[in-house]
Coordinates of C-alpha atoms and ligand atoms in Angstrom, one line a residue:
M1 CA -32.9 -13.3 -1.3
S2 CA -34.5 -9.9 -0.9
N3 CA -33.0 -6.9 -2.7
E4 CA -34.5 -4.5 -0.2
A5 CA -33.8 -3.6 3.5
K6 CA -36.4 -2.2 5.8
L7 CA -35.3 0.4 8.4
E8 CA -37.6 1.6 11.1
L9 CA -36.9 5.1 12.4
D10 CA -39.1 7.0 14.9
G11 CA -42.0 4.6 14.1
K12 CA -41.7 5.0 10.4
V13 CA -40.4 2.1 8.1
F14 CA -38.1 3.1 5.2
T15 CA -37.1 0.8 2.4
L16 CA -33.5 0.9 1.2
P17 CA -32.2 -1.0 -1.9
T18 CA -29.5 -3.6 -1.4
I19 CA -26.7 -4.5 -3.8
T20 CA -25.0 -7.9 -4.4
G21 CA -21.5 -8.1 -5.9
S22 CA -20.1 -10.7 -8.2
E23 CA -18.8 -12.7 -5.2
Q24 CA -22.1 -12.5 -3.5
E25 CA -21.0 -9.7 -1.0
R26 CA -24.1 -7.7 0.0
A27 CA -24.6 -4.1 1.0
V28 CA -27.4 -1.8 1.9
D29 CA -27.3 1.2 -0.4
V30 CA -27.8 4.2 1.9
S31 CA -27.3 6.8 -0.8
S32 CA -30.9 8.0 -0.3
L33 CA -31.0 7.7 3.6
R34 CA -30.4 11.4 4.5
A35 CA -32.8 12.8 1.9
N36 CA -35.6 10.5 3.1
T37 CA -35.0 10.2 6.8
N38 CA -32.6 13.1 7.9
F39 CA -30.4 10.3 9.4
I40 CA -26.9 9.5 8.3
T41 CA -24.9 6.4 9.2
L42 CA -21.9 6.5 11.5
D43 CA -19.1 3.8 11.2
D44 CA -15.9 4.7 13.0
G45 CA -12.9 3.5 10.8
Y46 CA -15.3 2.5 8.0
G47 CA -15.2 -1.2 9.1
N48 CA -18.7 -1.7 7.9
T49 CA -18.9 0.8 5.0
G50 CA -18.2 0.3 1.3
S51 CA -16.9 3.6 -0.3
C52 CA -17.4 2.3 -3.8
V53 CA -17.9 -0.6 -6.1
S54 CA -14.7 -1.9 -7.7
K55 CA -13.6 -4.5 -10.2
V56 CA -9.9 -4.5 -9.4
T57 CA -9.3 -6.8 -6.4
F58 CA -11.3 -9.2 -4.3
I59 CA -10.5 -10.3 -0.7
D60 CA -12.4 -12.8 1.4
G61 CA -11.0 -12.2 4.8
D62 CA -12.7 -15.3 6.4
K63 CA -11.3 -17.6 3.8
G64 CA -7.9 -15.9 3.3
I65 CA -8.6 -15.3 -0.4
L66 CA -6.9 -12.5 -2.5
R67 CA -7.5 -12.2 -6.2
Y68 CA -6.3 -9.5 -8.7
R69 CA -9.0 -9.2 -11.4
G70 CA -10.2 -12.6 -10.4
I71 CA -6.8 -14.4 -10.6
P72 CA -5.7 -15.9 -7.2
I73 CA -2.6 -14.3 -5.8
E74 CA -1.0 -17.7 -5.4
E75 CA -1.0 -18.2 -9.2
L76 CA 0.3 -14.8 -10.0
A77 CA 3.1 -15.2 -7.4
E78 CA 4.1 -18.4 -9.0
K79 CA 3.7 -17.6 -12.7
S80 CA 3.6 -13.8 -13.2
S81 CA 5.9 -10.9 -12.8
F82 CA 5.4 -7.5 -11.1
I83 CA 5.1 -5.6 -14.4
E84 CA 2.7 -8.1 -16.0
T85 CA 0.6 -8.1 -12.8
A86 CA 0.7 -4.2 -12.9
Y87 CA -0.8 -4.3 -16.4
L88 CA -3.4 -6.8 -15.2
L89 CA -4.5 -4.6 -12.4
I90 CA -4.6 -1.4 -14.4
Y91 CA -6.1 -2.6 -17.7
G92 CA -8.2 -5.5 -16.4
T93 CA -6.8 -8.4 -18.3
L94 CA -3.4 -10.2 -18.6
P95 CA -1.5 -8.5 -21.5
T96 CA -0.8 -10.2 -24.8
R97 CA 2.8 -10.4 -25.8
P98 CA 2.7 -7.2 -27.9
Q99 CA 0.8 -5.4 -25.1
L100 CA 3.3 -6.4 -22.5
K101 CA 6.2 -5.3 -24.8
Q102 CA 4.6 -2.0 -25.4
F103 CA 4.0 -1.5 -21.6
S104 CA 7.5 -2.5 -20.7
D105 CA 9.0 -0.4 -23.5
T106 CA 7.1 2.7 -22.3
I107 CA 8.2 2.1 -18.7
A108 CA 11.8 1.8 -19.9
E109 CA 11.5 4.9 -22.0
H110 CA 10.6 7.0 -18.9
Q111 CA 13.1 5.6 -16.4
F112 CA 15.1 8.8 -16.3
L113 CA 13.9 11.8 -14.3
H114 CA 14.2 15.3 -15.7
E115 CA 17.8 16.2 -14.9
D116 CA 16.8 19.4 -13.0
M117 CA 15.0 17.2 -10.4
K118 CA 18.3 16.3 -8.9
Y119 CA 18.6 19.8 -7.5
H120 CA 15.4 19.0 -5.5
F121 CA 17.0 15.8 -4.1
Q122 CA 20.0 17.8 -3.0
G123 CA 17.7 20.1 -1.0
F124 CA 16.9 17.3 1.4
P125 CA 19.3 16.9 4.3
A126 CA 21.2 13.5 4.6
G127 CA 19.1 11.3 7.0
S128 CA 15.8 12.5 5.6
H129 CA 13.3 9.7 5.7
P130 CA 12.9 8.3 2.1
M131 CA 9.1 8.3 2.4
A132 CA 9.1 12.1 2.9
I133 CA 11.4 12.4 -0.1
L134 CA 9.3 10.0 -2.2
S135 CA 5.9 11.7 -1.6
S136 CA 7.4 15.2 -2.2
M137 CA 9.3 14.1 -5.4
I138 CA 6.3 12.3 -7.0
N139 CA 4.5 15.6 -6.8
A140 CA 7.6 17.5 -7.9
A141 CA 7.9 15.3 -11.0
S142 CA 4.5 16.7 -12.2
C143 CA 6.1 20.1 -12.4
F144 CA 8.6 18.9 -15.0
D145 CA 5.9 17.7 -17.4
E146 CA 3.3 20.4 -18.2
G147 CA 1.3 17.8 -20.1
L148 CA 0.4 16.0 -16.8
M149 CA -2.0 18.8 -15.9
N150 CA -4.0 17.9 -19.1
W151 CA -3.5 14.2 -18.5
H152 CA -7.2 13.5 -19.4
E153 CA -6.7 14.6 -23.0
G154 CA -7.0 11.1 -24.5
K155 CA -6.2 7.5 -23.6
A156 CA -2.7 7.5 -25.2
R157 CA -1.6 10.4 -23.0
F158 CA -3.1 8.7 -19.9
D159 CA -1.4 5.4 -20.7
T160 CA 1.9 7.2 -21.0
Y161 CA 1.5 8.8 -17.6
V162 CA 0.6 5.4 -16.1
A163 CA 3.8 3.8 -17.4
K164 CA 5.8 6.9 -16.6
L165 CA 4.7 7.0 -12.9
I166 CA 5.4 3.2 -12.5
S167 CA 8.9 3.8 -13.9
Q168 CA 9.7 7.0 -12.1
V169 CA 8.5 5.9 -8.7
R170 CA 11.3 3.3 -8.8
T171 CA 13.9 5.9 -9.9
I172 CA 12.7 8.5 -7.3
A173 CA 12.7 5.8 -4.6
A174 CA 16.3 4.8 -5.4
Y175 CA 17.4 8.4 -5.5
S176 CA 15.6 9.0 -2.1
H177 CA 17.8 6.3 -0.6
R178 CA 21.0 7.6 -2.2
Q179 CA 20.2 11.2 -1.0
S180 CA 19.3 10.1 2.5
K181 CA 22.7 8.3 2.8
G182 CA 24.6 11.1 1.1
L183 CA 25.6 8.9 -1.8
P184 CA 25.9 9.9 -5.4
L185 CA 22.7 9.4 -7.4
M186 CA 23.0 6.3 -9.7
Y187 CA 21.3 6.6 -13.1
P188 CA 19.1 3.8 -14.4
K189 CA 20.7 1.3 -16.8
Q190 CA 18.8 0.9 -20.1
S191 CA 19.8 -2.7 -20.4
L192 CA 18.2 -3.8 -17.1
K193 CA 14.6 -4.9 -16.5
Y194 CA 12.4 -3.1 -13.9
T195 CA 13.5 -4.7 -10.6
P196 CA 17.2 -5.4 -11.4
N197 CA 17.4 -1.8 -12.5
F198 CA 16.0 -0.6 -9.2
L199 CA 18.7 -2.8 -7.3
H200 CA 21.3 -1.3 -9.6
M201 CA 20.2 2.3 -8.8
L202 CA 20.0 1.4 -5.1
F203 CA 23.3 -0.3 -4.6
S204 CA 25.8 0.2 -7.5
M205 CA 28.6 2.6 -7.0
P206 CA 30.1 4.8 -9.8
Y207 CA 32.4 2.8 -12.2
E208 CA 31.5 -0.5 -10.5
D209 CA 29.0 -2.8 -12.0
L210 CA 26.9 -4.4 -9.3
E211 CA 26.5 -8.2 -9.6
I212 CA 22.7 -8.6 -9.3
K213 CA 21.9 -12.1 -8.1
P214 CA 18.8 -13.5 -10.0
E215 CA 17.3 -14.9 -6.7
V216 CA 17.6 -11.4 -5.1
A217 CA 15.8 -9.7 -8.1
K218 CA 13.2 -12.5 -8.1
A219 CA 12.5 -12.1 -4.4
L220 CA 12.1 -8.4 -4.7
D221 CA 9.9 -8.7 -7.8
L222 CA 7.7 -11.1 -5.8
I223 CA 7.4 -8.6 -2.9
F224 CA 6.4 -5.9 -5.3
L225 CA 3.8 -8.2 -6.9
L226 CA 2.3 -9.3 -3.5
H227 CA 1.9 -5.6 -2.5
A228 CA 0.4 -4.5 -5.8
D229 CA -3.2 -4.0 -4.6
H230 CA -5.5 -4.7 -1.7
E231 CA -9.0 -3.3 -2.1
Q232 CA -9.9 -0.1 -0.2
N233 CA -7.0 -0.1 2.3
C234 CA -6.1 3.2 4.0
S235 CA -3.7 4.4 1.3
T236 CA -5.8 3.3 -1.7
S237 CA -8.9 5.0 -0.2
T238 CA -6.7 8.1 0.2
V239 CA -5.8 8.0 -3.5
R240 CA -9.5 7.6 -4.4
M241 CA -10.4 10.5 -2.0
V242 CA -7.9 12.8 -3.8
A243 CA -8.8 11.5 -7.2
S244 CA -12.5 12.2 -6.6
S245 CA -11.7 16.0 -6.6
Q246 CA -10.3 15.5 -10.2
A247 CA -6.7 16.0 -9.0
N248 CA -4.0 14.6 -11.3
L249 CA -2.6 11.1 -11.0
Y250 CA 0.7 12.2 -9.5
A251 CA -1.0 14.3 -6.8
S252 CA -3.3 11.5 -5.9
C253 CA -0.5 8.9 -5.6
S254 CA 1.7 11.2 -3.7
A255 CA -1.1 11.4 -1.1
G256 CA -1.2 7.6 -1.1
V257 CA 2.5 7.5 -0.1
C258 CA 1.7 9.7 2.9
A259 CA -1.1 7.5 4.1
L260 CA 1.0 4.3 3.6
W261 CA 3.8 5.7 5.8
G262 CA 1.8 5.1 9.0
P263 CA 3.1 2.2 11.3
L264 CA -0.4 0.7 11.4
H265 CA -0.4 0.4 7.6
G266 CA 2.6 0.3 5.3
G267 CA 5.1 1.3 8.0
A268 CA 4.4 -2.0 9.8
N269 CA 7.2 -3.8 7.9
Q270 CA 9.8 -1.4 9.3
A271 CA 8.1 -1.7 12.7
V272 CA 8.2 -5.5 12.6
I273 CA 12.0 -5.6 12.1
E274 CA 12.5 -3.0 14.8
M275 CA 10.3 -5.1 17.1
L276 CA 12.3 -8.3 16.3
E277 CA 15.6 -6.5 16.7
Q278 CA 14.5 -5.3 20.2
I279 CA 13.4 -8.8 21.2
H280 CA 16.7 -10.2 20.0
R281 CA 18.7 -7.4 21.7
E282 CA 16.9 -8.1 25.0
G283 CA 17.6 -11.9 24.8
D284 CA 13.9 -12.5 24.9
D285 CA 12.7 -15.6 23.0
G286 CA 9.5 -13.7 22.2
S287 CA 7.5 -14.8 25.2
K288 CA 8.0 -11.6 27.1
F289 CA 7.1 -9.5 24.1
I290 CA 3.9 -11.5 23.5
L291 CA 2.8 -10.8 27.1
A292 CA 3.4 -7.0 26.5
A293 CA 1.5 -7.1 23.2
K294 CA -1.5 -8.5 25.0
D295 CA -1.3 -5.9 27.7
K296 CA -3.1 -2.8 26.6
T297 CA -1.2 -0.6 29.0
S298 CA 2.2 -1.6 27.5
G299 CA 1.5 0.5 24.3
K300 CA 3.0 -2.5 22.4
K301 CA 1.4 -4.5 19.6
L302 CA 2.6 -7.6 17.8
M303 CA 3.5 -5.7 14.6
G304 CA 2.8 -7.6 11.4
F305 CA -0.1 -9.4 13.1
G306 CA -3.8 -8.6 12.7
H307 CA -5.8 -7.2 9.9
R308 CA -9.0 -5.3 9.4
V309 CA -10.2 -7.7 6.7
Y310 CA -8.3 -11.0 7.1
K311 CA -9.7 -13.0 10.0
N312 CA -7.7 -15.9 8.7
H313 CA -4.2 -16.1 7.4
D314 CA -3.2 -13.3 5.0
P315 CA -2.4 -15.4 1.9
R316 CA 0.5 -13.1 1.1
A317 CA 2.1 -13.9 4.5
K318 CA 2.1 -17.6 3.7
I319 CA 3.8 -16.9 0.3
I320 CA 6.3 -14.5 1.8
K321 CA 7.2 -16.9 4.6
K322 CA 8.0 -19.7 2.1
A323 CA 10.0 -17.2 0.0
C324 CA 11.9 -16.2 3.1
D325 CA 13.1 -19.7 3.7
D326 CA 14.0 -20.1 0.0
V327 CA 15.9 -16.8 -0.3
L328 CA 17.8 -17.1 3.0
S329 CA 18.9 -20.7 2.2
K330 CA 20.0 -19.7 -1.4
L331 CA 21.9 -16.7 0.0
N332 CA 23.2 -18.9 2.8
I333 CA 22.0 -16.5 5.4
N334 CA 21.0 -17.6 8.9
D335 CA 19.0 -14.6 10.4
P336 CA 18.1 -15.0 14.1
L337 CA 15.2 -12.6 13.5
L338 CA 13.6 -15.2 11.2
D339 CA 13.8 -17.8 14.0
I340 CA 12.3 -15.2 16.5
A341 CA 9.5 -14.4 14.0
K342 CA 8.7 -18.1 13.6
K343 CA 8.6 -18.6 17.4
L344 CA 6.4 -15.5 17.8
E345 CA 4.0 -16.8 15.1
E346 CA 3.9 -20.3 16.7
A347 CA 3.3 -18.9 20.2
A348 CA 0.6 -16.4 19.1
L349 CA -1.3 -18.9 17.0
K350 CA -1.7 -21.0 20.2
D351 CA -2.5 -18.0 22.5
S352 CA -6.2 -17.4 23.2
Y353 CA -5.7 -13.6 23.1
F354 CA -4.7 -13.8 19.4
V355 CA -7.0 -16.7 18.5
E356 CA -10.1 -15.1 20.0
R357 CA -9.4 -11.9 18.1
K358 CA -8.5 -13.7 14.9
L359 CA -5.1 -12.1 14.7
Y360 CA -2.9 -13.8 12.2
P361 CA 0.4 -12.8 10.5
N362 CA -0.2 -10.2 7.7
V363 CA 1.9 -9.3 4.7
D364 CA 4.3 -7.3 6.8
F365 CA 5.3 -10.0 9.3
Y366 CA 7.9 -11.8 7.1
S367 CA 8.4 -9.3 4.3
G368 CA 11.0 -7.3 6.2
I369 CA 13.1 -10.3 6.8
I370 CA 13.5 -10.9 3.0
M371 CA 14.2 -7.3 2.4
R372 CA 16.8 -7.3 5.2
A373 CA 18.4 -10.5 3.6
I374 CA 18.7 -8.8 0.2
G375 CA 20.3 -5.7 1.8
I376 CA 17.4 -3.2 1.6
P377 CA 17.9 -0.7 4.5
V378 CA 15.0 -0.8 7.0
E379 CA 14.0 2.8 6.4
M380 CA 13.4 1.8 2.7
F381 CA 10.9 -1.0 3.6
T382 CA 7.8 1.2 3.3
V383 CA 9.2 2.7 0.1
I384 CA 9.4 -0.8 -1.4
F385 CA 5.8 -1.2 -0.4
A386 CA 4.9 2.1 -2.2
I387 CA 6.6 0.9 -5.4
G388 CA 4.6 -2.3 -5.2
R389 CA 1.3 -0.6 -4.4
M390 CA 1.6 2.0 -7.2
P391 CA -0.2 -0.2 -9.8
G392 CA -3.1 -0.7 -7.4
W393 CA -3.3 3.0 -6.7
I394 CA -3.3 3.7 -10.4
A395 CA -5.9 1.1 -11.1
N396 CA -8.2 2.7 -8.5
Y397 CA -7.5 6.2 -9.8
K398 CA -8.4 5.0 -13.3
E399 CA -11.6 3.4 -12.0
I400 CA -12.7 6.7 -10.4
M401 CA -11.8 8.7 -13.6
E402 CA -13.7 6.3 -15.9
E403 CA -16.8 6.3 -13.8
P404 CA -19.0 9.2 -15.0
K405 CA -21.2 8.9 -11.8
T406 CA -18.2 9.5 -9.5
R407 CA -18.9 12.4 -7.1
I408 CA -16.4 14.1 -4.9
Y409 CA -15.8 12.1 -1.7
R410 CA -17.3 14.2 1.1
P411 CA -18.3 12.2 4.2
R412 CA -20.7 13.7 6.7
Q413 CA -20.2 13.7 10.5
I414 CA -22.1 13.8 13.8
Y415 CA -21.1 17.0 15.6
T416 CA -20.5 16.5 19.4
G417 CA -18.9 19.9 20.1
R418 CA -20.3 22.9 22.0
T419 CA -23.7 24.2 21.0
E420 CA -24.0 27.9 20.0
N421 CA -22.1 30.3 22.2
H422 CA -20.8 33.9 21.6
Y423 CA -17.5 35.8 21.2
V424 CA -16.1 37.0 24.6
P425 CA -13.7 40.0 24.4
L426 CA -10.1 39.2 25.4
D427 CA -10.2 41.1 28.8
E428 CA -13.4 39.4 29.9
R429 CA -12.2 35.8 29.5
K430 CA -11.5 33.8 32.7
Ligands
LIG501 C1 -1.3 -3.5 6.1 O1 -6.0 -2.7 4.9 C2 -5.2 -3.4 4.2 O2 -5.5 -4.1 3.3 C3 -3.7 -3.1 4.7 C4 -2.7 -4.0 4.0 C5 -2.6 -3.7 2.6 O3 -2.1 -4.6 1.8 O4 -2.8 -2.5 2.2 O5 -3.0 -5.4 4.2 C6 -1.3 -3.8 4.6 O6 -1.4 -2.4 6.5 C7 -1.3 -4.7 7.0 C8 -1.5 -4.3 8.5 C9 -0.1 -3.8 9.0 N1 -0.2 -3.3 10.4 C10 0.3 -4.0 11.4 O7 0.8 -5.1 11.4 C11 0.2 -3.2 12.7 C12 -0.3 -4.1 13.9 N2 -1.7 -4.5 13.6 C13 -2.7 -3.7 14.2 O8 -2.4 -2.4 14.5 C14 -4.1 -4.0 13.7 O9 -4.3 -5.3 13.7 C15 -4.5 -3.4 12.4 C16 -4.3 -1.9 12.3 C17 -3.8 -4.1 11.3 C18 -6.0 -3.6 12.2 O10 -6.7 -2.9 13.2 P1 -8.3 -2.9 13.4 O11 -8.9 -3.7 12.3 O12 -8.7 -1.5 13.7 O13 -8.4 -3.8 14.7 P2 -8.4 -3.3 16.1 O14 -7.4 -2.3 16.4 O15 -9.9 -2.9 16.4 O16 -8.1 -4.6 17.0 C19 -9.1 -5.5 17.5 C20 -8.6 -6.1 18.7 C21 -8.2 -5.0 19.8 O17 -8.3 -5.6 21.1 P3 -9.7 -5.4 21.9 O18 -10.0 -4.0 22.0 O19 -10.7 -6.3 21.1 O20 -9.3 -6.0 23.3 O21 -7.3 -6.8 18.5 C22 -6.3 -6.1 19.1 C23 -6.7 -4.8 19.5 O22 -6.0 -4.3 20.6 N3 -5.1 -6.1 18.2 C24 -3.9 -6.4 18.5 C25 -3.2 -6.3 17.3 N4 -4.0 -6.0 16.3 C26 -5.2 -5.9 16.8 N5 -3.3 -6.7 19.7 C27 -1.9 -6.9 19.7 N6 -1.2 -6.9 18.5 C28 -1.8 -6.6 17.3 N7 -1.0 -6.5 16.2

């Protein structure tokens, strides 16, 4: 296997090095292309372009493989927890018992926000989308801790901010929901673990202790875990883009929240439920909608289907589909949207349009149904995704900061606009 690529341009042959990763993925390293040939590469949507080398997560889209630091997602889903998996992603290995306790204790220590932050929440009108509040308040949180601007002063300080952000994104998210519904903010409860505490802050009312069903907390913890990282997706690439300018951790992750919000990315779970509700409302068994999703002029897509990398089943979708059945039967819920989703999946997987384009259910196709079953409001679905993805964003941020060779991300372009022309005074313009 050659470790060089030959490129012929204008009759001249250039040699470019190649790189092979630990899973035998191969790339042509074009870092020297422009200096030696005056050409750049162009790759709309970066479908063929690696922005970095990374040790955090590996996906094989053809085989439907997803591993966090080499451990298959199926094993973590069955045996781990969200916080333990967060540690694995950020620090590279599963924590020992003392390490896990230290990490969990630091997260618990920082579960409260600075009390003055509540005045910022009160500034948002009821009905504000919680993703807008979340991205703003993550950045706002950095104003209440002057040390954050000097986050790079030592590992201990960085580790504190890692745990603090994982803890506070959950508190901010719960407060975002409460504020958007005009409800009183519910403080965290020191006696509760990460995910039950989030459910408490989301749903408890003053002077009433919410009964948190273990199966509900377990289902949500699994959803967080399955969303924890996913290579260089749109939002993680955004975090790395901002981090490459040496911005602080909170600023970079706040930018990640904004990128995740889009309906083609993290907003898809909300879009899936809205799609299923529309199908149910119209009395369609899904067949009409499938026809529309195949018709480019309809402006409709089968939300929760398709993926830039997976050209086979998204392993997370398989795990969530099974969890769906488990949770709904344990909670004794019979949701017509689940039946519609299963019919849509069955029909699409037999339909040549989807088969030819290798469009399979992705992580978002069933996740919304579980969240709906445990009472999460649909506008909070992408916020749940953001809480889950926070460890992946932090792990990628840390990778950038620890790589001395990291340069600021600054892609080139091919200009296709007007060539040189000159200023025309206002009265002479036609
Ligand atoms: C996530 O990157 C990640 O890792 C993301 C994520 C993560 O964990 O971070 O996995 C989470 O964002 C999952 C994706 C959630 N989004 C959706 O479910 C929205 C619906 N899906 C599509 O918009 C689309 O499949 C994307 C955005 C997911 C992928 O888009 P691509 O790779 O740019 O694919 P494409 O748009 O070029 O589609 C190729 C073809 C096109 O048809 P042709 O031009 O070849 O005729 O497939 C069609 C598309 O029209 N197509 C769909 C479709 N998805 C693609 N047609 C109908 N319904 C769909 N859902």
